[in-house]
Amino acid sequence: MPTSYWVDSTPETDFPSLTETVSVDVAVLGGGITGITAATLLKRAGKTVALLDMKRIVRGVTGYTTAKLTAGQGLIYAELIESFGEQVARGYAESQQEAIERVATITDEERIDCDFERTSNYVYTESGDELEPLRREVDAAQRLGLPASFVTETSLPYEIAGAIKMDGQAQFHPRKYLLPLAHSLPGDGSHVFEYTRATGVVEGDPCRVETDKGPLRARDVILATHIPFLDRGLFFAKVHPYRGYGLTAPIAPDLAPSGMYITSGQPTRTIRPVPDGAGGMLLLVGGESHKPGDDPDTERRYRAIEDFLAERFGLREVTHRWSSQDYIPVDQLPYIGRLTRRSKHLYAATGFRKWGLTNGTLAGMILADAILGRPNRWSSVYEAQRLRPRASAARFVKENAGVARHFVGDRLKRGESRAPKDLRAGEGAILRVDGEKVAVHRDDEGELHALSPVCTHLGCLVSWNTAERSWDCPCHGSRFDPSGTVIQGPAVDDLKQRTLPG
Ligand SMILES: Cc1cc2nc3c(=O)[nH]c(=O)nc-3n(C[C@H](O)[C@H](O)[C@H](O)COP(=O)(O)OP(=O)(O)OC[C@H]3O[C@@H](n4cnc5c(N)ncnc54)[C@H](O)[C@@H]3O)c2cc1C
Ligand code: FES
């Protein structure tokens, strides 16, 4: 299975599962950067916390990312000013910078060796036709106080038409940063539980968190599960999943570009150097964004990035390849705050737009402050119950029309008529078996696995992801492994098993 450099270069964790009911001040559901940051800040402030994850921690999106810490997030500030006004856009810009500083401070205070490095970020284009929006973005970023300038020279080995350079940004190794923080959580009434899947929350005094290993009680609960698995709040209609792919390749240190790069237009290419831990250097290149479940040939996504690596950098040896997905909010701003208007003790954060290392850090800061009763300068910018600005209405309709199309259209499809025995090793397909649609996969040992293709979240039909060997739901991004086990929410129940005839 594809594994990221971040996961492969750090030790596996071994926290226990929940075995008895525990009571804590705060239950933090989800062990990525959002959950671990929130739990760390809350424990530091004297709260008891229980951090729990349905898998091992930091193996969700945070373990499969590009690991840039930057306010230079493509073209965003001109749009934010237009949609929300200068005050909100300035709040977004300042808070992204503050999140970078918070990671730097925690790294210093805890003496964490996580390859944290200050560097410049570049949003660039090779096309003269795309210079106008780039220049508009430089103006917007400068107006908001960001350290942005327009440049035409970079250390990339090919010519560009122009770039927005942002100084004082950073890159790091996300697992080297987060694992020490997680290891310092247990003790004095606090816990970390792995392989403990949250399945429900009854809000009360205290709240009751239902898990597959038994209940847990907490005064406050943070849903840091990437997208809330509770449908209250309807976040699944306000944010939409997009996958992305990454590769690392060895590169001579003197040939590695300095700084972090992302294209302003399509196709997206994101680039950064990564120290390999042995004195050498890797080049990480990513891109190929698409909706999960929409591309039957995900392998070609890796091939496209391999071609780019070879053409632009002359690199052909790939050490790691991986993909993951993040949620894009229809109005571009993440949602951080109370789950619903009525929630008193239930909080959530989602919609990080593939910039969740700053936004997840920020979510941890904002939600910890909310629970501690402290004011936070930026909470109003990310208000989870805000109304969408009119500008995003078209995007809301388009995204949800796509979901509706899958919900209805996929059900009308008949399923392939070939027999399960005709599937090749590694292949998966929705087949018509005895008049019923069945999701069938043949593993490398030749064994067939049959499942219901009906996603346990809201009932769309999953489709096979060849490169990752998973069943992915095109509607809200739930993913299941070949045996039907949930590997990514919002679904919390596994796909139902089916038996093949004969
Ligand atoms: C290809 C790609 C590249 C990216 N690059 C960057 C970048 O360079 N810079 C940047 O800032 N951002 C980047 N991002 C975005 C960023 O990585 C994510 O937004 C961020 O890591 C999300 O963190 P999280 O803690 O919210 O979610 P996760 O890291 O996914 O953590 C959520 C955790 O919750 C657990 N969980 C889920 N459901 C349950 C349940 N029911 N019970 C218990 N546990 C559960 C999961 O197992 C998981 O461990 C990128 C994203 C992608 C897809
Ligand atoms: S993720 Fe919502 S229906 Fe599958």
XYZ file of C-alpha atoms and ligand atoms in Angstrom:
559
model
C 0.000 0.000 0.000
C 1.269 3.512 -0.730
C 2.971 4.934 2.386
C 4.123 8.496 2.853
C 7.707 9.438 3.600
C 6.441 10.956 6.881
C 4.928 7.665 8.067
C 7.789 5.543 6.800
C 10.502 7.626 8.485
C 9.007 7.614 12.003
C 8.239 4.863 14.512
C 4.775 3.320 14.735
C 2.792 4.264 17.857
C 1.367 1.724 20.271
C -1.242 3.399 22.475
C -3.880 1.107 24.003
C -7.532 0.925 22.997
C -10.239 2.051 25.406
C -11.054 -0.841 27.726
C -13.146 0.763 30.476
C -15.308 3.862 30.801
C -13.188 6.891 31.606
C -14.278 10.399 32.549
C -12.283 13.434 31.470
C -12.771 17.157 31.070
C -12.400 17.019 27.287
C -12.682 14.157 24.791
C -10.770 14.937 21.593
C -11.893 12.644 18.779
C -9.225 12.318 16.096
C -5.435 12.196 16.390
C -4.270 14.448 13.554
C -2.786 17.924 13.864
C -6.131 19.422 14.941
C -6.779 16.932 17.728
C -3.232 16.713 19.046
C -2.808 20.512 19.076
C -6.114 20.987 20.935
C -5.352 18.183 23.418
C -1.846 19.551 24.077
C -3.072 23.097 24.743
C -5.909 21.867 26.960
C -3.682 19.608 29.024
C -1.159 22.429 29.418
C -4.029 24.580 30.785
C -4.810 21.947 33.455
C -7.634 19.973 31.781
C -7.761 16.200 31.667
C -8.109 14.979 28.091
C -8.767 11.728 26.257
C -7.496 11.751 22.677
C -8.844 8.871 20.653
C -8.383 7.677 17.099
C -10.053 4.914 15.104
C -6.631 3.927 13.700
C -3.108 4.732 14.869
C -2.632 8.479 15.414
C -1.157 10.817 12.755
C -1.910 8.348 10.000
C -4.842 10.331 8.663
C -4.348 13.244 6.289
C -1.731 14.780 8.592
C 0.491 11.762 7.954
C -0.084 12.026 4.186
C 0.462 15.696 3.472
C 3.069 17.966 1.867
C 3.934 19.602 5.211
C 4.295 23.236 4.215
C 3.410 25.818 6.833
C 2.456 28.914 4.913
C -0.004 31.731 4.448
C 0.891 31.585 0.736
C -1.959 29.272 -0.205
C -2.367 29.774 -3.941
C -4.684 32.589 -4.988
C -6.963 33.255 -2.029
C -6.686 36.758 -0.585
C -8.225 38.739 -3.459
C -11.194 36.339 -3.368
C -11.545 36.551 0.419
C -11.541 40.352 0.294
C -14.207 40.272 -2.397
C -16.388 37.690 -0.631
C -16.000 38.605 3.027
C -14.436 42.098 3.098
C -11.023 43.251 4.194
C -11.472 42.655 7.917
C -12.203 38.928 7.604
C -9.505 38.489 4.934
C -6.993 40.221 7.200
C -8.056 37.945 10.075
C -7.425 34.912 7.859
C -3.997 36.181 6.787
C -2.872 37.118 10.302
C -4.125 33.902 11.847
C -2.270 31.762 9.292
C 0.936 33.589 10.176
C 0.146 33.151 13.881
C -0.332 29.391 13.405
C 3.166 29.145 11.898
C 4.540 31.019 14.900
C 2.665 28.705 17.280
C 4.238 25.631 15.688
C 7.643 27.353 15.968
C 7.035 28.191 19.639
C 5.853 24.693 20.560
C 8.833 23.213 18.700
C 11.186 25.443 20.735
C 9.450 25.000 24.081
C 9.275 21.212 23.818
C 12.659 20.969 22.057
C 11.156 18.913 19.274
C 13.490 17.927 16.456
C 11.026 17.995 13.549
C 13.130 19.437 10.691
C 11.343 22.773 11.226
C 12.941 25.220 8.814
C 12.159 28.825 7.930
C 11.937 29.313 4.203
C 10.162 31.330 1.501
C 7.011 30.221 -0.250
C 6.359 30.827 -3.948
C 3.047 30.714 -5.809
C 4.163 30.702 -9.428
C 3.031 30.497 -13.009
C 4.886 29.647 -16.191
C 2.208 31.302 -18.312
C 2.218 35.009 -19.130
C -1.582 34.779 -19.421
C -1.857 34.049 -15.699
C 0.176 37.036 -14.519
C -2.763 39.371 -14.028
C -4.456 37.347 -11.223
C -1.017 36.796 -9.664
C -0.333 40.546 -9.530
C -3.831 41.156 -8.122
C -3.076 38.601 -5.416
C 0.228 40.287 -4.526
C -1.649 43.578 -4.062
C -4.301 41.890 -1.908
C -1.719 40.058 0.234
C 0.319 43.242 0.751
C -2.834 45.182 1.699
C -3.502 42.565 4.371
C -0.005 42.973 5.800
C 1.522 39.741 4.465
C 5.242 39.727 3.524
C 4.482 39.204 -0.188
C 6.319 40.475 -3.253
C 6.237 39.811 -6.996
C 9.357 38.103 -8.406
C 10.368 36.592 -11.727
C 13.415 34.612 -10.554
C 13.352 31.445 -8.422
C 15.733 28.547 -7.856
C 13.522 26.195 -9.885
C 15.456 24.650 -12.788
C 12.992 26.064 -15.333
C 11.763 29.508 -16.287
C 8.666 30.998 -14.771
C 6.601 33.986 -15.842
C 6.190 35.288 -12.313
C 5.660 34.319 -8.680
C 4.343 35.635 -5.390
C 7.185 35.253 -2.910
C 6.264 35.150 0.751
C 9.105 35.316 3.257
C 9.279 33.901 6.782
C 7.214 30.767 6.053
C 8.217 27.265 7.193
C 8.314 23.558 6.438
C 8.574 20.640 8.841
C 8.050 16.899 9.356
C 4.498 16.571 10.713
C 4.917 13.246 12.510
C 8.230 14.227 14.084
C 6.398 17.290 15.416
C 3.183 15.622 16.612
C 4.290 12.245 17.988
C 6.279 13.756 20.915
C 3.271 15.944 21.744
C 0.976 12.902 21.760
C 3.419 10.918 23.906
C 3.367 13.667 26.533
C -0.442 13.507 26.891
C -1.064 10.318 28.960
C -0.857 10.643 32.755
C -2.492 12.767 35.473
C -5.944 11.674 34.323
C -5.307 12.099 30.582
C -5.190 9.347 27.953
C -4.500 8.478 24.331
C -6.528 5.607 22.876
C -5.897 4.080 19.441
C -8.119 1.718 17.452
C -11.098 3.226 19.244
C -13.719 4.440 16.801
C -16.191 7.096 17.952
C -19.661 6.249 16.680
C -21.865 8.811 18.390
C -22.018 11.634 20.916
C -24.914 12.387 23.234
C -24.512 15.985 24.313
C -25.313 16.481 28.004
C -23.737 17.253 31.301
C -21.431 15.400 30.930
C -21.424 14.375 27.256
C -21.362 10.660 26.451
C -19.113 9.552 23.603
C -20.097 6.183 22.143
C -17.209 4.162 20.739
C -16.791 0.653 19.352
C -14.871 -0.137 22.565
C -17.436 1.292 25.007
C -18.512 4.703 26.281
C -16.451 7.647 27.517
C -17.659 10.680 29.502
C -16.459 14.231 29.034
C -17.665 17.737 29.843
C -16.662 18.937 26.367
C -16.076 17.072 23.103
C -14.034 18.155 20.077
C -14.708 16.442 16.753
C -11.238 16.588 15.196
C -12.049 13.753 12.817
C -11.223 15.782 9.672
C -14.915 16.029 8.808
C -17.452 15.652 11.636
C -18.918 12.147 11.575
C -22.120 13.504 13.190
C -24.522 14.834 10.578
C -25.770 17.567 12.914
C -24.427 20.816 11.488
C -24.674 19.518 7.892
C -20.969 20.086 7.255
C -20.982 17.348 4.633
C -23.029 19.698 2.422
C -20.734 22.681 3.021
C -17.352 21.065 2.387
C -16.360 18.712 -0.426
C -13.512 16.191 -0.669
C -10.679 16.439 -3.194
C -7.803 13.962 -3.408
C -4.176 14.843 -4.099
C -1.020 12.815 -4.841
C 2.625 13.105 -3.768
C 5.963 11.495 -4.594
C 9.446 11.811 -3.146
C 12.615 11.288 -5.166
C 16.271 11.551 -4.105
C 17.927 14.741 -5.347
C 21.496 16.020 -4.979
C 21.336 18.665 -2.212
C 23.001 21.304 -4.421
C 20.351 20.740 -7.124
C 17.357 20.921 -4.783
C 15.422 24.187 -5.152
C 15.358 26.291 -2.010
C 11.918 27.307 -0.819
C 8.455 25.836 -1.276
C 6.502 26.138 -4.529
C 2.974 25.761 -5.824
C 1.503 26.634 -9.216
C -1.203 29.287 -9.276
C -3.145 27.574 -12.064
C -3.824 24.092 -13.426
C -2.421 21.514 -13.377
C -1.443 22.036 -9.749
C 2.140 21.139 -8.930
C 3.394 21.539 -5.368
C 7.118 21.199 -4.662
C 9.388 21.249 -1.623
C 12.717 19.760 -0.582
C 12.703 17.280 2.317
C 15.799 16.353 4.358
C 16.056 12.548 4.238
C 17.389 12.185 7.794
C 20.745 10.818 6.613
C 22.330 14.005 5.295
C 20.749 13.696 1.865
C 17.775 15.346 0.252
C 14.493 14.291 -1.314
C 12.297 16.318 -3.588
C 8.586 16.109 -2.833
C 6.320 16.849 -5.786
C 2.541 16.632 -5.620
C -0.648 17.587 -7.403
C -3.381 15.973 -9.576
C -6.351 17.077 -7.497
C -9.658 15.359 -8.269
C -12.828 14.236 -6.554
C -12.610 10.833 -4.874
C -14.496 8.110 -6.675
C -14.545 10.094 -9.928
C -11.466 8.631 -11.620
C -11.405 4.890 -12.366
C -7.664 5.064 -13.179
C -5.969 6.677 -10.176
C -2.615 5.096 -11.170
C -2.356 7.616 -14.015
C -2.266 10.401 -11.411
C 1.026 9.051 -10.067
C 2.344 8.618 -13.596
C 1.605 12.281 -14.397
C 3.688 13.431 -11.410
C 6.459 10.962 -12.264
C 6.575 12.439 -15.770
C 6.830 15.954 -14.315
C 9.689 14.876 -11.998
C 11.565 13.346 -14.912
C 10.956 16.223 -17.357
C 11.596 19.123 -15.020
C 14.165 17.718 -12.587
C 15.592 14.700 -14.418
C 14.589 12.477 -11.460
C 13.413 8.931 -12.152
C 13.870 7.038 -8.885
C 10.866 7.371 -6.592
C 11.239 6.484 -2.887
C 7.652 6.971 -1.713
C 4.278 7.725 -3.222
C 1.019 8.472 -1.495
C -2.302 10.179 -1.818
C -4.875 11.618 0.532
C -7.795 13.996 0.499
C -8.922 17.163 2.154
C -12.212 19.060 2.334
C -12.746 22.277 0.391
C -15.373 24.638 1.860
C -17.712 26.225 -0.661
C -16.849 29.733 0.566
C -13.089 28.998 1.000
C -12.985 29.571 4.794
C -12.570 26.636 7.193
C -15.285 25.966 9.781
C -14.045 26.051 13.388
C -16.420 26.312 16.332
C -19.564 24.844 17.877
C -21.072 21.928 15.960
C -24.533 23.538 15.832
C -26.011 26.803 17.074
C -27.484 24.921 20.034
C -24.302 23.031 20.970
C -22.876 24.006 24.332
C -20.156 21.381 24.699
C -19.666 19.998 21.215
C -17.084 21.533 18.851
C -15.824 20.733 15.355
C -13.292 21.854 12.755
C -13.223 21.020 9.053
C -12.795 22.412 5.521
C -9.071 23.178 5.652
C -8.728 23.499 1.852
C -5.493 21.460 1.757
C -3.945 24.004 4.135
C -4.761 22.213 7.368
C -1.339 22.283 8.977
C -1.800 25.974 9.709
C -5.600 25.702 9.874
C -5.535 22.565 12.065
C -3.092 24.258 14.430
C -5.355 27.277 14.495
C -8.412 25.076 15.083
C -6.643 23.537 18.093
C -5.905 27.037 19.413
C -9.434 28.404 18.836
C -11.246 25.362 20.228
C -8.980 25.117 23.288
C -9.662 28.810 24.002
C -13.425 28.279 23.576
C -13.410 25.434 26.103
C -11.183 27.362 28.508
C -13.479 30.407 28.266
C -10.686 32.551 26.851
C -11.274 35.134 24.097
C -9.693 34.343 20.742
C -8.999 37.064 18.161
C -9.849 34.902 15.213
C -12.765 32.755 16.280
C -15.271 35.010 14.477
C -13.387 34.608 11.152
C -13.943 30.832 11.213
C -17.393 30.840 12.894
C -18.762 27.370 12.102
C -22.373 28.548 11.930
C -21.800 31.468 9.570
C -23.970 32.039 6.561
C -22.333 31.680 3.177
C -21.616 34.863 1.262
C -23.638 35.174 -1.935
C -20.508 34.643 -4.034
C -20.278 31.016 -2.902
C -23.908 30.108 -3.666
C -23.052 28.883 -7.169
C -20.276 26.636 -5.816
C -22.651 25.263 -3.147
C -25.257 24.366 -5.775
C -22.683 22.858 -8.169
C -21.006 20.673 -5.533
C -24.254 19.410 -4.050
C -25.768 18.815 -7.498
C -22.764 16.548 -8.122
C -23.538 14.642 -4.919
C -27.199 14.320 -5.923
C -26.130 13.056 -9.350
C -24.108 10.283 -7.743
C -26.843 9.482 -5.246
C -29.468 8.997 -7.944
C -27.411 8.209 -11.070
C -25.118 5.572 -9.562
C -28.134 3.677 -8.284
C -29.626 3.537 -11.758
C -26.456 1.990 -13.185
C -26.843 -1.754 -13.481
C -23.436 -2.927 -12.370
C -21.024 -4.750 -14.700
C -22.301 -7.994 -16.116
C -18.988 -9.935 -16.046
C -18.559 -12.717 -13.523
C -16.507 -12.218 -10.307
C -14.064 -14.910 -11.496
C -13.079 -12.589 -14.366
C -11.560 -9.959 -12.033
C -7.763 -9.731 -12.176
C -5.595 -9.578 -9.021
C -5.797 -6.070 -7.556
C -8.947 -5.228 -9.499
C -12.250 -4.115 -7.975
C -15.609 -3.444 -9.619
C -19.324 -3.140 -8.935
C -20.740 -6.307 -10.468
C -24.275 -7.494 -10.983
C -24.554 -10.772 -9.086
C -27.938 -12.558 -8.986
C -29.649 -9.280 -9.856
C -27.950 -7.376 -7.054
C -25.040 -4.913 -7.161
C -22.009 -6.201 -5.278
C -18.611 -4.526 -4.742
C -16.094 -7.272 -5.567
C -12.302 -7.137 -5.250
C -9.703 -9.805 -6.004
C -6.620 -9.554 -3.772
C -3.045 -10.466 -4.753
C -3.518 -14.007 -3.400
C -6.446 -14.474 -5.763
C -9.128 -14.387 -3.083
C -12.401 -12.591 -3.859
C -13.949 -10.169 -1.324
C -17.596 -9.208 -1.742
C -19.260 -6.241 -0.067
C -22.367 -4.132 -0.325
C -21.435 -1.066 -2.429
C -23.819 1.139 -0.415
C -21.841 3.671 1.621
C -22.912 3.495 5.261
C -22.880 7.280 5.599
C -25.839 8.403 3.475
C -26.137 5.633 0.916
C -24.210 6.671 -2.220
C -22.408 3.878 -4.080
C -18.655 3.454 -3.546
C -16.209 2.933 -6.387
C -12.851 1.152 -6.590
C -9.638 3.158 -6.217
C -7.001 1.167 -8.108
C -3.884 2.911 -6.810
C -4.870 2.919 -3.115
C -6.862 -0.315 -3.231
C -9.818 1.112 -1.380
C -13.528 1.621 -1.916
C -14.110 5.388 -2.072
C -17.412 7.195 -1.800
C -17.781 10.039 -4.313
C -20.392 11.881 -2.232
C -18.641 12.980 0.968
C -15.321 11.132 0.825
C -15.752 8.103 3.115
C -13.262 5.369 2.313
C -13.220 1.652 3.126
C -10.442 -0.923 2.883
C -10.898 -4.065 0.727
C -12.442 -5.899 3.688
C -15.011 -3.096 4.089
C -13.530 -1.495 7.229
C -13.874 2.303 7.424
C -10.523 3.988 6.853
C -11.850 7.519 6.458
C -15.122 9.098 7.599
C -17.666 10.612 7.790
C -18.947 6.984 7.730
C -18.502 5.173 11.033
C -19.958 1.790 10.039
C -18.157 -0.732 7.841
C -19.535 -1.842 4.472
C -21.801 -4.881 4.822
C -20.348 -8.248 3.810
C -21.897 -10.102 0.869
C -21.548 -13.760 -0.119
C -20.822 -14.730 -3.704
C -22.718 -17.718 -5.099
C -20.938 -21.002 -5.621
C -2.342 15.903 -0.802
C -2.449 16.892 0.318
C -1.396 17.758 0.591
C -1.498 18.681 1.637
N -0.457 19.532 1.902
C -0.582 20.463 2.868
C 0.461 21.404 3.138
O 1.518 21.382 2.517
N 0.258 22.334 4.099
C -0.897 22.387 4.808
O -1.051 23.282 5.653
N -1.884 21.484 4.614
C -1.747 20.532 3.671
N -2.756 19.635 3.455
C -3.927 19.628 4.338
C -3.614 19.049 5.707
O -2.718 17.969 5.597
C -4.913 18.580 6.376
O -5.896 19.583 6.261
C -4.699 18.292 7.844
O -3.637 17.388 8.009
C -5.973 17.754 8.478
O -5.692 17.478 9.822
P -6.825 16.891 10.754
O -6.237 16.720 12.096
O -8.048 17.743 10.663
O -7.241 15.505 10.077
P -6.472 14.101 10.089
O -5.025 14.239 10.087
O -7.103 13.281 9.022
O -6.877 13.515 11.499
C -8.189 13.053 11.756
C -8.066 11.773 12.562
O -9.374 11.418 12.998
C -9.462 10.002 12.979
N -10.887 9.677 12.908
C -11.740 9.886 11.876
N -12.980 9.453 12.196
C -12.893 8.960 13.458
C -13.840 8.367 14.352
N -15.117 8.198 14.001
N -13.397 7.976 15.571
C -12.098 8.149 15.937
N -11.166 8.691 15.117
C -11.570 9.095 13.906
C -8.681 9.594 11.749
O -8.250 8.254 11.856
C -7.536 10.594 11.751
O -6.379 10.088 12.390
C -2.681 18.710 2.420
C -3.731 17.836 2.150
C -3.638 16.946 1.104
C -4.785 16.039 0.816
S -19.622 9.618 2.372
Fe -21.627 10.375 2.461
S -22.747 8.905 1.332
Fe -20.744 8.134 1.332
